[in-house]
PDB file of C-alpha atoms in Angstrom:
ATOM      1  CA  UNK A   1    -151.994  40.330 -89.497  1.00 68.00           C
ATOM      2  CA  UNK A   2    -155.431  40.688 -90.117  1.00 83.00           C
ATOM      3  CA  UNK A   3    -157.015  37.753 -87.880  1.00 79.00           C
ATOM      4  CA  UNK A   4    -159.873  38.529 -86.650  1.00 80.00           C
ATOM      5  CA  UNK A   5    -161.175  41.419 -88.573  1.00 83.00           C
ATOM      6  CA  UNK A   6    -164.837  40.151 -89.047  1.00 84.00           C
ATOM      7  CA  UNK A   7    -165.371  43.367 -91.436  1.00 87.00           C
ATOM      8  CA  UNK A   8    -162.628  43.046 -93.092  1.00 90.00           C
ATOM      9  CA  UNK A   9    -164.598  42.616 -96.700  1.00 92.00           C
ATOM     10  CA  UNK A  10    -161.945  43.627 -99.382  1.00 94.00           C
ATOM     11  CA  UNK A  11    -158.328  42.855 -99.443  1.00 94.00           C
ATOM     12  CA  UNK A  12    -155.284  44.429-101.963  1.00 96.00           C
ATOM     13  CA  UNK A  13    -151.728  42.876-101.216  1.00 95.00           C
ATOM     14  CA  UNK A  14    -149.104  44.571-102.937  1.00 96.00           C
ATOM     15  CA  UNK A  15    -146.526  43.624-105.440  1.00 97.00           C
ATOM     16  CA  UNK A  16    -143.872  43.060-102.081  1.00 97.00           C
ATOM     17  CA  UNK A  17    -145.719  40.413-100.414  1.00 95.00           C
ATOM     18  CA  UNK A  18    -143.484  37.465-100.238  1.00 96.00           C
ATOM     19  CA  UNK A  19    -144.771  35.436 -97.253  1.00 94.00           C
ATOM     20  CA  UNK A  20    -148.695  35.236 -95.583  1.00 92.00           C
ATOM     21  CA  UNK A  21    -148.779  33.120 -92.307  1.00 89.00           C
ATOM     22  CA  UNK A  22    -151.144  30.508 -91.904  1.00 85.00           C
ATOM     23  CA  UNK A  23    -152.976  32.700 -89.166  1.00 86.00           C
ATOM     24  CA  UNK A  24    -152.821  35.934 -90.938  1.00 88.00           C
ATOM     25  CA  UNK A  25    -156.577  35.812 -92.303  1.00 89.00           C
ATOM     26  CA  UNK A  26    -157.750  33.692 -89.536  1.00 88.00           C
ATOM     27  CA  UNK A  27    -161.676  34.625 -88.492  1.00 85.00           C
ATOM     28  CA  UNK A  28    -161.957  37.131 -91.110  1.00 87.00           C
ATOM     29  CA  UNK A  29    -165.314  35.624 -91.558  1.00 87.00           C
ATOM     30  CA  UNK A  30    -166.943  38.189 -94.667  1.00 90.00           C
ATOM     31  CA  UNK A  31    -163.904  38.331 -96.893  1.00 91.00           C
ATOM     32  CA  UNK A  32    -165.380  38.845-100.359  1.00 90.00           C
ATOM     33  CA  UNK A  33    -162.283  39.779-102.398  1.00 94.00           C
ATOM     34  CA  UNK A  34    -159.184  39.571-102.803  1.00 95.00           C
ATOM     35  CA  UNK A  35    -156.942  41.217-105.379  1.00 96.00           C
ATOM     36  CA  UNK A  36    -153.362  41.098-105.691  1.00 97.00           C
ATOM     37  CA  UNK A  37    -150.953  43.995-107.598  1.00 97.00           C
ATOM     38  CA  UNK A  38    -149.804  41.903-110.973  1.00 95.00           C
ATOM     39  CA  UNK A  39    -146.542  42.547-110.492  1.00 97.00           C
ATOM     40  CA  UNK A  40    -145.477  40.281-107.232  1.00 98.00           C
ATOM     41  CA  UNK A  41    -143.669  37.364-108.442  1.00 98.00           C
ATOM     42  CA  UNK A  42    -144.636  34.682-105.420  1.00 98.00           C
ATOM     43  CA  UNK A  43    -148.743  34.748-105.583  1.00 98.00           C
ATOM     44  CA  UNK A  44    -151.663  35.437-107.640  1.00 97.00           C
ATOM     45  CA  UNK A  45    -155.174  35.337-107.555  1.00 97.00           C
ATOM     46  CA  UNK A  46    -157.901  33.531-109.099  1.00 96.00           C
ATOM     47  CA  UNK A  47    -161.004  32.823-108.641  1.00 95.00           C
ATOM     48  CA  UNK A  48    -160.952  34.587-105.658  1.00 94.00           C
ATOM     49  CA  UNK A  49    -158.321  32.582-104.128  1.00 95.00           C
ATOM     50  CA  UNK A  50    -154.547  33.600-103.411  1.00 96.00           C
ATOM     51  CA  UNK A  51    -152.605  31.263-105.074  1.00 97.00           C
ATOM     52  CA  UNK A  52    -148.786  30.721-103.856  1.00 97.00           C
ATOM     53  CA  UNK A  53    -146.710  30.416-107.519  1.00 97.00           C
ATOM     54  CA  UNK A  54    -143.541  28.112-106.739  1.00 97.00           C
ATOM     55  CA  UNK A  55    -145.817  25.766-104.796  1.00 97.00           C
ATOM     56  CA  UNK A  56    -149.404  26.255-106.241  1.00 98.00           C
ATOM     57  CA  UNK A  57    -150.490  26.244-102.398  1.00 97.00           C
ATOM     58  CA  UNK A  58    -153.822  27.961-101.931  1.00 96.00           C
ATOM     59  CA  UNK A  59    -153.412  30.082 -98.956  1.00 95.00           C
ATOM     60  CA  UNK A  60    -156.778  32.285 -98.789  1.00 94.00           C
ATOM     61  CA  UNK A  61    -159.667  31.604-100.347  1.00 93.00           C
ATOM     62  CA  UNK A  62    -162.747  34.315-100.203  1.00 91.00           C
ATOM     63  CA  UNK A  63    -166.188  33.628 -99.462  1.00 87.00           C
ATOM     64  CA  UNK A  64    -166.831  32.674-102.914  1.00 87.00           C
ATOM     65  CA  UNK A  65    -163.497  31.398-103.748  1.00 90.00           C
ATOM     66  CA  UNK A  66    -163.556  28.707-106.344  1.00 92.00           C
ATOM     67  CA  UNK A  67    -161.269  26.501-106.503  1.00 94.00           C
ATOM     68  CA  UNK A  68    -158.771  26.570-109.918  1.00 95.00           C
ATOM     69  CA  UNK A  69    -157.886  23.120-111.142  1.00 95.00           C
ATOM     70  CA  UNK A  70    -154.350  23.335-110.725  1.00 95.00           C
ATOM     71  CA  UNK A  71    -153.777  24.402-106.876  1.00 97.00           C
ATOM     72  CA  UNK A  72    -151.735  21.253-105.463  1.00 97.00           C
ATOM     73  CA  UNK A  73    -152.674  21.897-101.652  1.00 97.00           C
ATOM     74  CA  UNK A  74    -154.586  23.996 -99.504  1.00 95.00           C
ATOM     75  CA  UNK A  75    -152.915  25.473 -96.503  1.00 93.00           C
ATOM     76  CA  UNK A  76    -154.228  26.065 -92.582  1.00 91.00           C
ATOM     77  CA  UNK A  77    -156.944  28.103 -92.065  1.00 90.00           C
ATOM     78  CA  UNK A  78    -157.391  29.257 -96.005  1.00 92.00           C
ATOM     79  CA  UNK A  79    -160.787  29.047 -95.293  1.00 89.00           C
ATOM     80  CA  UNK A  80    -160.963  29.541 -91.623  1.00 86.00           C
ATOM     81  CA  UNK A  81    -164.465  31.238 -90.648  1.00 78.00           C
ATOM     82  CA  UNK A  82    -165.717  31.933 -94.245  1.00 76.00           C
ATOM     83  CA  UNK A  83    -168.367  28.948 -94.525  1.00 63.00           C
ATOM     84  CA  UNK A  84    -169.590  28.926 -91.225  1.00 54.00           C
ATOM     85  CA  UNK A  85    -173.251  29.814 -92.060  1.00 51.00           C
ATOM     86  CA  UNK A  86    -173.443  27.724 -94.879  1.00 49.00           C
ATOM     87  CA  UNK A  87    -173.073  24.782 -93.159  1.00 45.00           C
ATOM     88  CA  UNK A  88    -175.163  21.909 -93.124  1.00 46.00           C
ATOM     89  CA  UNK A  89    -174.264  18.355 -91.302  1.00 46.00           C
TER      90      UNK A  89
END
């Protein structure tokens, strides 16, 4: 797990991965990119955004993750700390 890493910028998940928790990315406020080996069968990325493949579940979105048309559902804390400056109420 990576929660909490606040300089955590750049992220590679191999071609292995088969489950993220929902807390795994959790505070990891400057994550910029994410990149994911092409080969793993259960995610991808794009648009900056890990994308789960059976579900279409976004489950970690960078800071300027956009958001691909055919993600279904986001899941907890996908986004957690990565907007909190660019706020406004």
């Amino acid at each position: 797990s990576f929660k909490g890493c606040e300089n955590l910028t750049t992220i590679h998940l191999g071609a292995s991965l088969q489950n993220i928790q929902s807390f795994a990315f959790r505070g990891c406020a400057n994550l910029e990119k994410i990149t994911i080996d092409t080969q793993n069968p259960y995610f991808y990325v794009q648009n900056n955004c890990l994308i789960e493949r059976e579900t279409k579940k976004l489950v970690l979105g960078g800071v300027n993750c956009i958001i691909p048309q055919d993600v279904l559902s986001i899941g907890d804390f996908a986004f957690d700390g990565r907007f909190k400056n660019n706020y406004t109420p």
